[in-house]
Coordinates of C-alpha atoms in Angstrom, one line a residue:
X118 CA 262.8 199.0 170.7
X119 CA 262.6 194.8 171.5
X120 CA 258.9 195.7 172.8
X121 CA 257.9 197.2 169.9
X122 CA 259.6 195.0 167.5
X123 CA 258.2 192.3 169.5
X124 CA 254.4 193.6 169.1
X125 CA 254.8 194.1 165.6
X126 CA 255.6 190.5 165.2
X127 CA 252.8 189.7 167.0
X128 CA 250.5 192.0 164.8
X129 CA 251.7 190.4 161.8
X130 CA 251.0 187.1 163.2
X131 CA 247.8 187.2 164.5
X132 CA 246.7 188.8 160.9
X133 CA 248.3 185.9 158.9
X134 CA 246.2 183.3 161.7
X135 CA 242.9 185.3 161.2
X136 CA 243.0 185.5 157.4
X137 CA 244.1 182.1 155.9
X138 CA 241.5 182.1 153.6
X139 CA 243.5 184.8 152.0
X140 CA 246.8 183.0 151.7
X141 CA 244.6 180.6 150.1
X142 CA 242.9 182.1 147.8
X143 CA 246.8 184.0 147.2
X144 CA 247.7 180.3 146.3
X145 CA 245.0 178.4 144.7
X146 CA 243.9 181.0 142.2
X147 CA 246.9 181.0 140.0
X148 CA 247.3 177.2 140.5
X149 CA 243.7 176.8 139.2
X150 CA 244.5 179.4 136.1
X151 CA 248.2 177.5 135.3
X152 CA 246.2 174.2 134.9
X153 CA 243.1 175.5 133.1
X154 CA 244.9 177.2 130.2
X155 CA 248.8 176.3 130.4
X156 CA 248.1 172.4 131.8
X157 CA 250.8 173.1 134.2
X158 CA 250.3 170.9 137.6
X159 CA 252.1 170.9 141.0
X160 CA 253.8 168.1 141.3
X161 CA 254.1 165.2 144.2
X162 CA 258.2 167.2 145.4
X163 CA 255.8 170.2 146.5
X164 CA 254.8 167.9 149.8
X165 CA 258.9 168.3 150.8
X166 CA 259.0 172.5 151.0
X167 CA 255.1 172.4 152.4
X168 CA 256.0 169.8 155.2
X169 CA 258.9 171.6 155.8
X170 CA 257.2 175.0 155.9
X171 CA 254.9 173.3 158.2
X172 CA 257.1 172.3 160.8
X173 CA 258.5 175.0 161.3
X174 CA 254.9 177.0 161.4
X175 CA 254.3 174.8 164.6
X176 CA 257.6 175.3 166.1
X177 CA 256.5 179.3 166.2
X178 CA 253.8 178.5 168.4
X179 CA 256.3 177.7 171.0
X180 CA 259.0 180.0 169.6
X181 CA 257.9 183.3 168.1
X182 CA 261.2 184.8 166.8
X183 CA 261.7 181.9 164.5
X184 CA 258.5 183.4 162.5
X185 CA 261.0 185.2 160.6
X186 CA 263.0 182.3 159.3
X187 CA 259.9 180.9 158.6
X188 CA 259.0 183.6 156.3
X189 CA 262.3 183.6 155.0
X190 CA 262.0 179.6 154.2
X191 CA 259.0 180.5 152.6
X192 CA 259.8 183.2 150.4
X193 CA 263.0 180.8 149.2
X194 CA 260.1 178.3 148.4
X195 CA 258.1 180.4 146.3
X196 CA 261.0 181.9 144.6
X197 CA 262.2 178.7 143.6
X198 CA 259.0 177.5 142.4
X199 CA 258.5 180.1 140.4
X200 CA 261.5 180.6 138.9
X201 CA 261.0 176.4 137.8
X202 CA 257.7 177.4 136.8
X203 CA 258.9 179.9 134.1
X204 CA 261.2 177.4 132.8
X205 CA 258.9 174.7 132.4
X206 CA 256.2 177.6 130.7
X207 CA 258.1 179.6 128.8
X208 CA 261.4 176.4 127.5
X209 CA 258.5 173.9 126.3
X210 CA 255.8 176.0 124.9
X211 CA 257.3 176.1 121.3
X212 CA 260.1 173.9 119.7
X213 CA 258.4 170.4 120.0
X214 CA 256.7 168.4 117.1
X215 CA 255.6 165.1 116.6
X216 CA 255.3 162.9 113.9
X217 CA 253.1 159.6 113.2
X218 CA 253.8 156.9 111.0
X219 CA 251.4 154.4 110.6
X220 CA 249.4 152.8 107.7
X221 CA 246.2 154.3 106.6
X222 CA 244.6 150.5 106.0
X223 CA 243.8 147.8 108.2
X224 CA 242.0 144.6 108.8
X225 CA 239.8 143.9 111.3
X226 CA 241.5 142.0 114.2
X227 CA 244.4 142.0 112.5
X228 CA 247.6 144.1 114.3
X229 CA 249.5 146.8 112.9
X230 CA 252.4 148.7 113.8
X231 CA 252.4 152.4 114.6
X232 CA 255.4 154.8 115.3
X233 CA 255.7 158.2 116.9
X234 CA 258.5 160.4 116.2
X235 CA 259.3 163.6 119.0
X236 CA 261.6 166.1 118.1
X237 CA 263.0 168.6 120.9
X238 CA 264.1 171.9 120.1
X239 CA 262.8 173.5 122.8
X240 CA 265.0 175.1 125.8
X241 CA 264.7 172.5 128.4
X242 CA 265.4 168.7 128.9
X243 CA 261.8 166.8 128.6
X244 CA 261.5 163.5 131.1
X245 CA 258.1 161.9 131.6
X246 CA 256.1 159.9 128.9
X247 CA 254.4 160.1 125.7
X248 CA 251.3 158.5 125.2
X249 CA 249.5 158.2 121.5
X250 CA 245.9 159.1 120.4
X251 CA 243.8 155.6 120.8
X252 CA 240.8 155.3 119.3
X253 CA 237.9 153.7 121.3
X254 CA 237.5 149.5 120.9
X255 CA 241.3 149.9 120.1
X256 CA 243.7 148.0 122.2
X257 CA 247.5 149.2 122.3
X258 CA 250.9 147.6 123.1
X259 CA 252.3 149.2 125.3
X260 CA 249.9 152.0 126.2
X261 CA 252.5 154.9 126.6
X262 CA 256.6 155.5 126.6
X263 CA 259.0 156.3 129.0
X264 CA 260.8 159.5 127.4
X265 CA 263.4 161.2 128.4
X266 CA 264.7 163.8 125.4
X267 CA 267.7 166.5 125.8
X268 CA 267.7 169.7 123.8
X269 CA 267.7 169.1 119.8
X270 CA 267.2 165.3 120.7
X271 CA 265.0 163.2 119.4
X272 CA 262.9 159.7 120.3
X273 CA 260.6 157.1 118.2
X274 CA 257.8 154.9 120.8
X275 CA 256.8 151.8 118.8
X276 CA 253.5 150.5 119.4
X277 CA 251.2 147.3 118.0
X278 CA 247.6 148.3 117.3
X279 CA 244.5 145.9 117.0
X280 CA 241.4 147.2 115.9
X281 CA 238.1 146.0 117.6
X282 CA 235.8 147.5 115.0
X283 CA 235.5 148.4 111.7
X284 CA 235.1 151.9 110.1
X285 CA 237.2 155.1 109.8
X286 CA 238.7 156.4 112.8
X287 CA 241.1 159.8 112.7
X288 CA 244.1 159.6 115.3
X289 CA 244.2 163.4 116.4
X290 CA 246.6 163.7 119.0
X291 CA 249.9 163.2 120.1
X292 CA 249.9 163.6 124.4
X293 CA 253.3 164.4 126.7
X294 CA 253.7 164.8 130.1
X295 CA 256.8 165.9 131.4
X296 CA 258.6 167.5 134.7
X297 CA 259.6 170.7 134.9
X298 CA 263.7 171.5 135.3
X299 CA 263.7 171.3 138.7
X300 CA 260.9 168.8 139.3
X301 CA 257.8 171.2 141.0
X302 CA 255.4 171.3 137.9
X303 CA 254.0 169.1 135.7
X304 CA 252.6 170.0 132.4
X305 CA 250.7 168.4 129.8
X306 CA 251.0 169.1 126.2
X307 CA 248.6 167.5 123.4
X308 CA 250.2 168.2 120.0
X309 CA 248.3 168.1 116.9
X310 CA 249.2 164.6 114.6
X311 CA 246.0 164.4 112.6
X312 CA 246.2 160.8 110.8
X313 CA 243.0 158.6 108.9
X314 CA 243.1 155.4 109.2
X315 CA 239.9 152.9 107.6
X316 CA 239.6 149.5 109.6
X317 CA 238.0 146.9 106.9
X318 CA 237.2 143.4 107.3
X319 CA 239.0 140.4 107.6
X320 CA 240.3 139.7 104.1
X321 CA 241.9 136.6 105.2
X322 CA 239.1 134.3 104.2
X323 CA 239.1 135.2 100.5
X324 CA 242.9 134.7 99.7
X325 CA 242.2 131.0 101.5
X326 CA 239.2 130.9 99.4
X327 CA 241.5 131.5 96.6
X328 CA 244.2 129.3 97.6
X329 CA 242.0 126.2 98.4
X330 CA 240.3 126.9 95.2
X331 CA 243.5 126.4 93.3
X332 CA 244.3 123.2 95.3
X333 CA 240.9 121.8 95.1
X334 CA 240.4 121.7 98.5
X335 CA 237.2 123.9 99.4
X336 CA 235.4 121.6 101.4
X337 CA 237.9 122.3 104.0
X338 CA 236.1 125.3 104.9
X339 CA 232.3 123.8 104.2
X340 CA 231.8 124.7 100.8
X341 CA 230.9 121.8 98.6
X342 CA 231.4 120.8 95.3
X343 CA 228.1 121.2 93.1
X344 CA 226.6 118.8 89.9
X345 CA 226.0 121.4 87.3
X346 CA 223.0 120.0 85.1
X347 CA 223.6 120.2 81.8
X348 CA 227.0 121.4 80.5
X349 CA 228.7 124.6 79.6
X350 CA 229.1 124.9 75.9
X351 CA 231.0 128.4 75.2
X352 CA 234.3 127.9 74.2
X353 CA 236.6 130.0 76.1
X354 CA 240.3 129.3 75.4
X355 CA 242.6 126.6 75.7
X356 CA 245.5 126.0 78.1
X357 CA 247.4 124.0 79.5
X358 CA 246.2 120.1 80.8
X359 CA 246.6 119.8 84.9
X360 CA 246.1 116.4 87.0
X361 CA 242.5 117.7 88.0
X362 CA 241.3 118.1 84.3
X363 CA 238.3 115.8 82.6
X364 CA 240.4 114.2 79.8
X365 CA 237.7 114.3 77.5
X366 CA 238.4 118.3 77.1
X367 CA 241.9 117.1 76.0
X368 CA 241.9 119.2 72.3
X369 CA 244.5 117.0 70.6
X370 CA 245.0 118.5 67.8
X371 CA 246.3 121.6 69.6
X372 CA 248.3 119.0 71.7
X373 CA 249.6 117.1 68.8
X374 CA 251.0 121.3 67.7
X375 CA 252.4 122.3 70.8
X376 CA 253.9 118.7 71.6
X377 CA 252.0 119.4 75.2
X378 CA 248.7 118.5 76.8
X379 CA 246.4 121.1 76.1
X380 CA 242.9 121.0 77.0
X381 CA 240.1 123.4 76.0
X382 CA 238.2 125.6 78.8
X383 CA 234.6 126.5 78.7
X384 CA 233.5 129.6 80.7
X385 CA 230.0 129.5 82.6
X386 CA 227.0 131.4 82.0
X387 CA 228.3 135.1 82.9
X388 CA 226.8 138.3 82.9
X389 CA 224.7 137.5 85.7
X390 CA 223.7 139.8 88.5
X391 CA 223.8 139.9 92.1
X392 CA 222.5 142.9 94.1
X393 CA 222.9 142.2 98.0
X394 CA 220.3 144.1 100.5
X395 CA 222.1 144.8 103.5
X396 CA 220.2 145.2 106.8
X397 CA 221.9 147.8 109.0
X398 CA 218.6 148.6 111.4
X399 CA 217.8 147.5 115.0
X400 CA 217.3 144.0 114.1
X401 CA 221.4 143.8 113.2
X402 CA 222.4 144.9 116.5
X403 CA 222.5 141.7 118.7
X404 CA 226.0 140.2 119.5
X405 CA 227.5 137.3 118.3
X406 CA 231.0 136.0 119.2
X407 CA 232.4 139.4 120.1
X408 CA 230.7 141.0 116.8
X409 CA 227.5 142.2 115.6
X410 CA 225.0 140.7 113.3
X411 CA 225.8 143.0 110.6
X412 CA 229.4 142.5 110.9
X413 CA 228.8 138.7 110.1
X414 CA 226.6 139.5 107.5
X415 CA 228.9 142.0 105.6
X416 CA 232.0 139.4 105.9
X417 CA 230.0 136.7 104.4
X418 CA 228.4 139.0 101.8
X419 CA 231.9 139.5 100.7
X420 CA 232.9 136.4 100.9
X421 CA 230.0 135.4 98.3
X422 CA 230.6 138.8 96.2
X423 CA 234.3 137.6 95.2
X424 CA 233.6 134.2 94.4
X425 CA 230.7 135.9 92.3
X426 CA 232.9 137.8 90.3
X427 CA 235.3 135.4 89.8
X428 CA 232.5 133.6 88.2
X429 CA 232.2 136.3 86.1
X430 CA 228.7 137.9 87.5
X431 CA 228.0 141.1 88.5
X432 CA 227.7 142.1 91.8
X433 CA 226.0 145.3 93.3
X434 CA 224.6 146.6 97.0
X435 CA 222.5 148.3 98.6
X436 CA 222.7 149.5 102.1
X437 CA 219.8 150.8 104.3
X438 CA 217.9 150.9 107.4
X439 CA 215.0 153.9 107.9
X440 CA 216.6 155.6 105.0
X441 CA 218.8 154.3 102.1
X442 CA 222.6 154.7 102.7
X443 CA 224.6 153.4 99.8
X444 CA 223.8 152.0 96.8
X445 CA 226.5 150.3 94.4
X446 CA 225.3 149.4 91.2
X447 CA 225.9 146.2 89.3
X448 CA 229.1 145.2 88.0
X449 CA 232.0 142.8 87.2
X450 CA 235.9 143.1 87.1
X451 CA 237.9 143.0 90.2
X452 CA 237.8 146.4 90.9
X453 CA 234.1 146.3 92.0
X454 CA 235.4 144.3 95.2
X455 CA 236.9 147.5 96.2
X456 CA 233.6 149.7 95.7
X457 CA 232.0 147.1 97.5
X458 CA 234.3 147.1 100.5
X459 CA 234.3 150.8 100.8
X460 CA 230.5 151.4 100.5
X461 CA 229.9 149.3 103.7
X462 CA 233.2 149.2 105.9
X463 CA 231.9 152.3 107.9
X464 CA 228.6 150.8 108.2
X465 CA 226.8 150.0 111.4
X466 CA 223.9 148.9 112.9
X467 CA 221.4 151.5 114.0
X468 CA 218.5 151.6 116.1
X469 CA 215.6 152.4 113.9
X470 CA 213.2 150.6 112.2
X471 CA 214.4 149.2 108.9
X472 CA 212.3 150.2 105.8
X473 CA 211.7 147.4 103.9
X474 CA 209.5 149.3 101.3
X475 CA 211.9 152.1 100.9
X476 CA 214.9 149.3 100.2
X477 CA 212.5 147.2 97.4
X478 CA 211.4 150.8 95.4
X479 CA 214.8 151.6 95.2
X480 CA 215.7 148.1 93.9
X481 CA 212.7 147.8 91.5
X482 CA 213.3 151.5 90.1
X483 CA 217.2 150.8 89.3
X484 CA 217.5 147.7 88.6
X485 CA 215.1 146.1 85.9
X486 CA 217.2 143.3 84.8
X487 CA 216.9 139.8 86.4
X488 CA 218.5 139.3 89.5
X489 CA 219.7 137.1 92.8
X490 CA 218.0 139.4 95.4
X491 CA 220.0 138.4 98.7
X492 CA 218.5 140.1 101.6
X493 CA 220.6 139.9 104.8
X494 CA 218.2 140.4 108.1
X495 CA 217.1 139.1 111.2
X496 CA 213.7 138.2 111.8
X497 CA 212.5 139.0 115.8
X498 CA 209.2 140.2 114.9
X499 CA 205.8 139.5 113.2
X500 CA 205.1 142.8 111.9
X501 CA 208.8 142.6 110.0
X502 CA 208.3 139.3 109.0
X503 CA 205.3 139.5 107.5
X504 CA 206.6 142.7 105.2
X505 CA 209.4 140.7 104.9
X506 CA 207.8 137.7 103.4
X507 CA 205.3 140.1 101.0
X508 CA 208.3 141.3 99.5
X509 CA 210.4 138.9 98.9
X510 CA 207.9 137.0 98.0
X511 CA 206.8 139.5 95.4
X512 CA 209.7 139.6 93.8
X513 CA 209.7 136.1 92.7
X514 CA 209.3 135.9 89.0
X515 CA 210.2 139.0 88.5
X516 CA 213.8 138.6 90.1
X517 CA 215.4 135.2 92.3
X518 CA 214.9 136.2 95.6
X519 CA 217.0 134.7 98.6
X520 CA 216.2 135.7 101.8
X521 CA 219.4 134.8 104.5
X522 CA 217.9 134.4 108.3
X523 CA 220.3 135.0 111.0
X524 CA 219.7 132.5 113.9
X525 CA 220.1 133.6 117.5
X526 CA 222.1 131.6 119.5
X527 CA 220.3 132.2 122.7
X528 CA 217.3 130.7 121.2
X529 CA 218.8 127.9 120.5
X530 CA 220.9 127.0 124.0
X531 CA 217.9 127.9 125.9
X532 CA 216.1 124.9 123.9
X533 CA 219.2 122.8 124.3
X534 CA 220.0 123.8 128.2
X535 CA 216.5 121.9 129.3
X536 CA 217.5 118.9 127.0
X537 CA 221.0 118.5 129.3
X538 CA 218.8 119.5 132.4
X539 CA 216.2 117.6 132.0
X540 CA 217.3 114.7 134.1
X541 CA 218.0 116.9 137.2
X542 CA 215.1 115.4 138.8
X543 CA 216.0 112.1 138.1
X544 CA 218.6 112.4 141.2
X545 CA 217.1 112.2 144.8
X546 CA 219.0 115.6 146.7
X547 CA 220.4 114.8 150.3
X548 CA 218.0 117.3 152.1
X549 CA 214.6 119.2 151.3
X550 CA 216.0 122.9 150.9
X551 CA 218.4 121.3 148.0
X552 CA 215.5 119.6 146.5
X553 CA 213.5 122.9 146.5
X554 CA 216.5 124.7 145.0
X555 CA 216.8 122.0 142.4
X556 CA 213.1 122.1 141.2
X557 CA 212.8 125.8 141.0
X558 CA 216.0 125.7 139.0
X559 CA 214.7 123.1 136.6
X560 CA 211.2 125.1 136.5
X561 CA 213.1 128.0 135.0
X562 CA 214.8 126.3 132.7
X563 CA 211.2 124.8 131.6
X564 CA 209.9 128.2 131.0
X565 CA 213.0 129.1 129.2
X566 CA 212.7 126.3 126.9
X567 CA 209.3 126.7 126.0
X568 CA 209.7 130.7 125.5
X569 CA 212.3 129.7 123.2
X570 CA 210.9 127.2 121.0
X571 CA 207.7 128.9 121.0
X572 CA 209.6 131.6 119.1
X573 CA 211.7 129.2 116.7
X574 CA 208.6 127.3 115.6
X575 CA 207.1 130.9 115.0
X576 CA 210.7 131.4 113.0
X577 CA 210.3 128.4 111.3
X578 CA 206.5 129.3 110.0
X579 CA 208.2 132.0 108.3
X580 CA 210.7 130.4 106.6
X581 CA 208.3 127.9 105.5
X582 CA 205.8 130.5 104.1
X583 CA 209.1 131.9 102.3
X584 CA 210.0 129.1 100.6
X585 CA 206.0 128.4 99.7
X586 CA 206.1 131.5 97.9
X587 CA 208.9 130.8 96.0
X588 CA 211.7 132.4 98.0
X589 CA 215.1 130.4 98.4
X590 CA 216.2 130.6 102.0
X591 CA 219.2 130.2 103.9
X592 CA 218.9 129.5 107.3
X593 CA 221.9 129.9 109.8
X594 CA 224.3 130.9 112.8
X595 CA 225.9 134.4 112.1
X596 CA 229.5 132.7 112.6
X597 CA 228.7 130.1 110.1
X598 CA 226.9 132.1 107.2
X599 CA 229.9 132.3 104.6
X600 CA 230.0 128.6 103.5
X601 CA 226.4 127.8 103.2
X602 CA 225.5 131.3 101.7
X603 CA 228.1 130.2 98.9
X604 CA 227.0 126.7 98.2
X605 CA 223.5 128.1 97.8
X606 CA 224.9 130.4 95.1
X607 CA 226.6 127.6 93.8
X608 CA 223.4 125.9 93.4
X609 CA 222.0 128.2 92.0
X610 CA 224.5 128.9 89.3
X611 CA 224.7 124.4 88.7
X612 CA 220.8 124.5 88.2
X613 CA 221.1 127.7 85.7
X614 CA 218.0 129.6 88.1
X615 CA 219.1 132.5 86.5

């Protein structure tokens, strides 16, 4: 009886040794299935049953009989984990929600707070973490929550957003990863939170445009006060007399009345029109200080469009690169600052070819009323700068054109770096090799340089035949276009070019 129980123990074992791919396969396969459609996961505690299941797998080399312990030990194992798998599949697969709070408005750079709400009423106790939906160039504080919820409990993660790009993004999930009851699995659940949210541009710089304005104190951020020729003449209402008033608008009789300095105001030529082309092709794409081209260009546009209508003009754009994107017609009132904002807060540069003629037909077919043409661009090319300069230059008469060239940075440090390291030569190095090193360094440089200015006296020829053919230009770095882009309006409203 001991013999034959003793061979059938044998049989059994040498089959299980001769067939592990079967116990693997026996193993895997539903493992593979859990985490394809349930996101369940073994956990790091299966290493304590395996290494124990293990040893004692050896120790039946040398021992046969305690095979059947070992099976024993085994079949405790996989009960076990089975029995915590059906908890953690069937208590968390219904009964859990989440909730977002968070504005749908932002500025760029600016941080915003955003809160996540999880409600438990499933049939187990969830302990792991919760992580928010991040949109990309996003950064987060922190990046996910420690959570630990009992049954009809319920938890709120704070987190501070900072957007690193304009445009519309949509926060779609909500992600939890929690252990099962008795630690085995892991599962993942992603639950729908579907939220919009519209990064726009700094608005900072207009209220300080508005607040220095009241104070009289714009040249703090470059803009400068302008001679008008002539004088405005329309009578627009009287008010009050401040400290920064010409006394010779004092209207005394009014004052001599109201027993109060009253002085009369006289409102500027209005009525105006300002239709902005903005650039969005392959020539906006370069970086500058963490942003691109366009993203300078579109802040100092408006930057310029709200001291535009606060002059009373009307202000209008036109979006486009191979094909035209948006176009915002003409007009006044504060509530054309909003169209403006959302007709170009989603918009990015693209890599196509901008089409210049496309951009001017639409111009000349809807708007027939004398303009300020501002074209936004950047010139790295003599086939768009000679289209660029027939236009524009076309338009004069017709319309004020004002062409705004974006410099490039690298052109001009590459022209400065041989300036500083031009006197590198000028000190004797202590050995040959140095020497060597030191010359071919400097000879770089010297190509550098004269690749670079090559190319800004090219960019200058351009500007030059702008201005020749009656084009007003404003040449400068894409971090410091807002305050010369508004004097030159300025100007142009002092010398009534309108």
């Amino acid at each position: 009886m001991i013999d034959s129980s003793s061979a059938s123990l044998e049989g059994f074992s040498r089959a299980f040794t001769q067939l592990p791919w079967l116990l693997l396969a026996a193993v895997s396969l539903p493992m593979i299935r859990l985490a394809w459609k349930r996101h369940i996961y073994p956990s790091p505690w299966w290493t304590v049953p395996i290494v124990v299941s293990l040893l004692l797998s050896v120790l039946t080399v040398w021992f046969p009989k305690l095979l059947i312990a070992t099976a024993i030990v085994d079949a405790l194992f996989l009960i076990v984990v089975s029995i915590d798998l059906v908890l953690v599949w069937v208590g968390s697969s219904k009964g859990i929600e989440a909730t977002r709070r968070i504005a749908r408005t932002c500025s760029l750079g600016v941080p915003l707070d955003s809160e996540v709400t999880i409600e438990n009423r499933s049939q187990m106790r969830l302990r792991g973490r919760v992580r928010d939906d991040l949109p990309e160039t996003f950064e987060a504080s922190p990046t996910q929550h420690r959570m630990d919820l009992p049954q009809m409990g319920r938890m709120t993660a704070k987190r501070r957003l900072k957007p690193g790009r304009r445009g519309a993004f949509v926060l779609q999930y909500v992600y939890l990863r929690f252990s099962s009851p008795m630690s085995f699995w892991v599962r993942l659940r992603r639950l729908d939170v579907v939220d919009r949210l519209n990064v726009y541009p700094d608005m900072k710089q207009l209220a300080d445009y508005a607040l220095l304005a009241r104070t009289n104190r714009l040249s703090l951020i470059g803009v400068r006060k302008t001679r008008r020729i002539g004088q405005d003449s329309d009578f627009e209402r009287l008010r009050d007399y401040t400290r920064d008033d010409n006394y010779r608008h004092i209207d005394w009789r009014s004052t001599a009345r109201r027993r109060k300095l009253t002085v009369r105001q006289f409102q500027t030529d209005q009525s105006q029109r300002v239709i902005f082309l903005l650039d969005c092709g392959r020539m906006m794409t370069n970086e500058s200080e963490g942003y691109s081209l366009l993203d300078h260009a579109f802040n100092s546009m408006l930057m310029m469009s709200y001291v535009a209508l606060h002059q009373g003009d009307s202000v209008g754009l036109l979006c486009f690169s191979d094909r035209i994107h948006s176009y915002i017609p003409p007009r006044g009132g504060a509530s054309q600052m909003n169209r403006l904002i959302q007709a170009g807060f989603d918009r990015f540069p693209e890599l196509v070819e901008s089409r210049y003629d496309q951009a001017f037909l639409h111009l000349n077919t809807h708007c027939k009323r004398r303009s300020l043409v501002v074209l936004l661009t950047h010139v790295v090319d003599e086939v768009n700068a000679a289209t660029l300069v027939d236009y524009l230059g076309n338009l004069s008469g017709r319309h004020l054109p004002l062409g705004v060239m974006l410099r490039d940075r690298v052109m001009f440090d590459a022209v400065d770096a041989y300036d500083l390291d031009a006197g590198l030569d000028d000190h004797p190095a202590s050995s040959n090799s140095a020497n060597s090193g030191t010359r071919d360094a400097d000879t770089m440089t010297l190509y550098r340089a004269a690749a670079a200015a090559d190319i800004l006296l090219w960019r200058q020829q351009v500007i030059s035949d702008l201005v020749h053919r009656g084009v007003l230009v404003v040449d400068a770095f894409p971090e410091q276009l807002t305050a010369p882009l508004v004097n030159q309006y300025l100007e142009v409203k002092a010398k009534h070019l309108l």
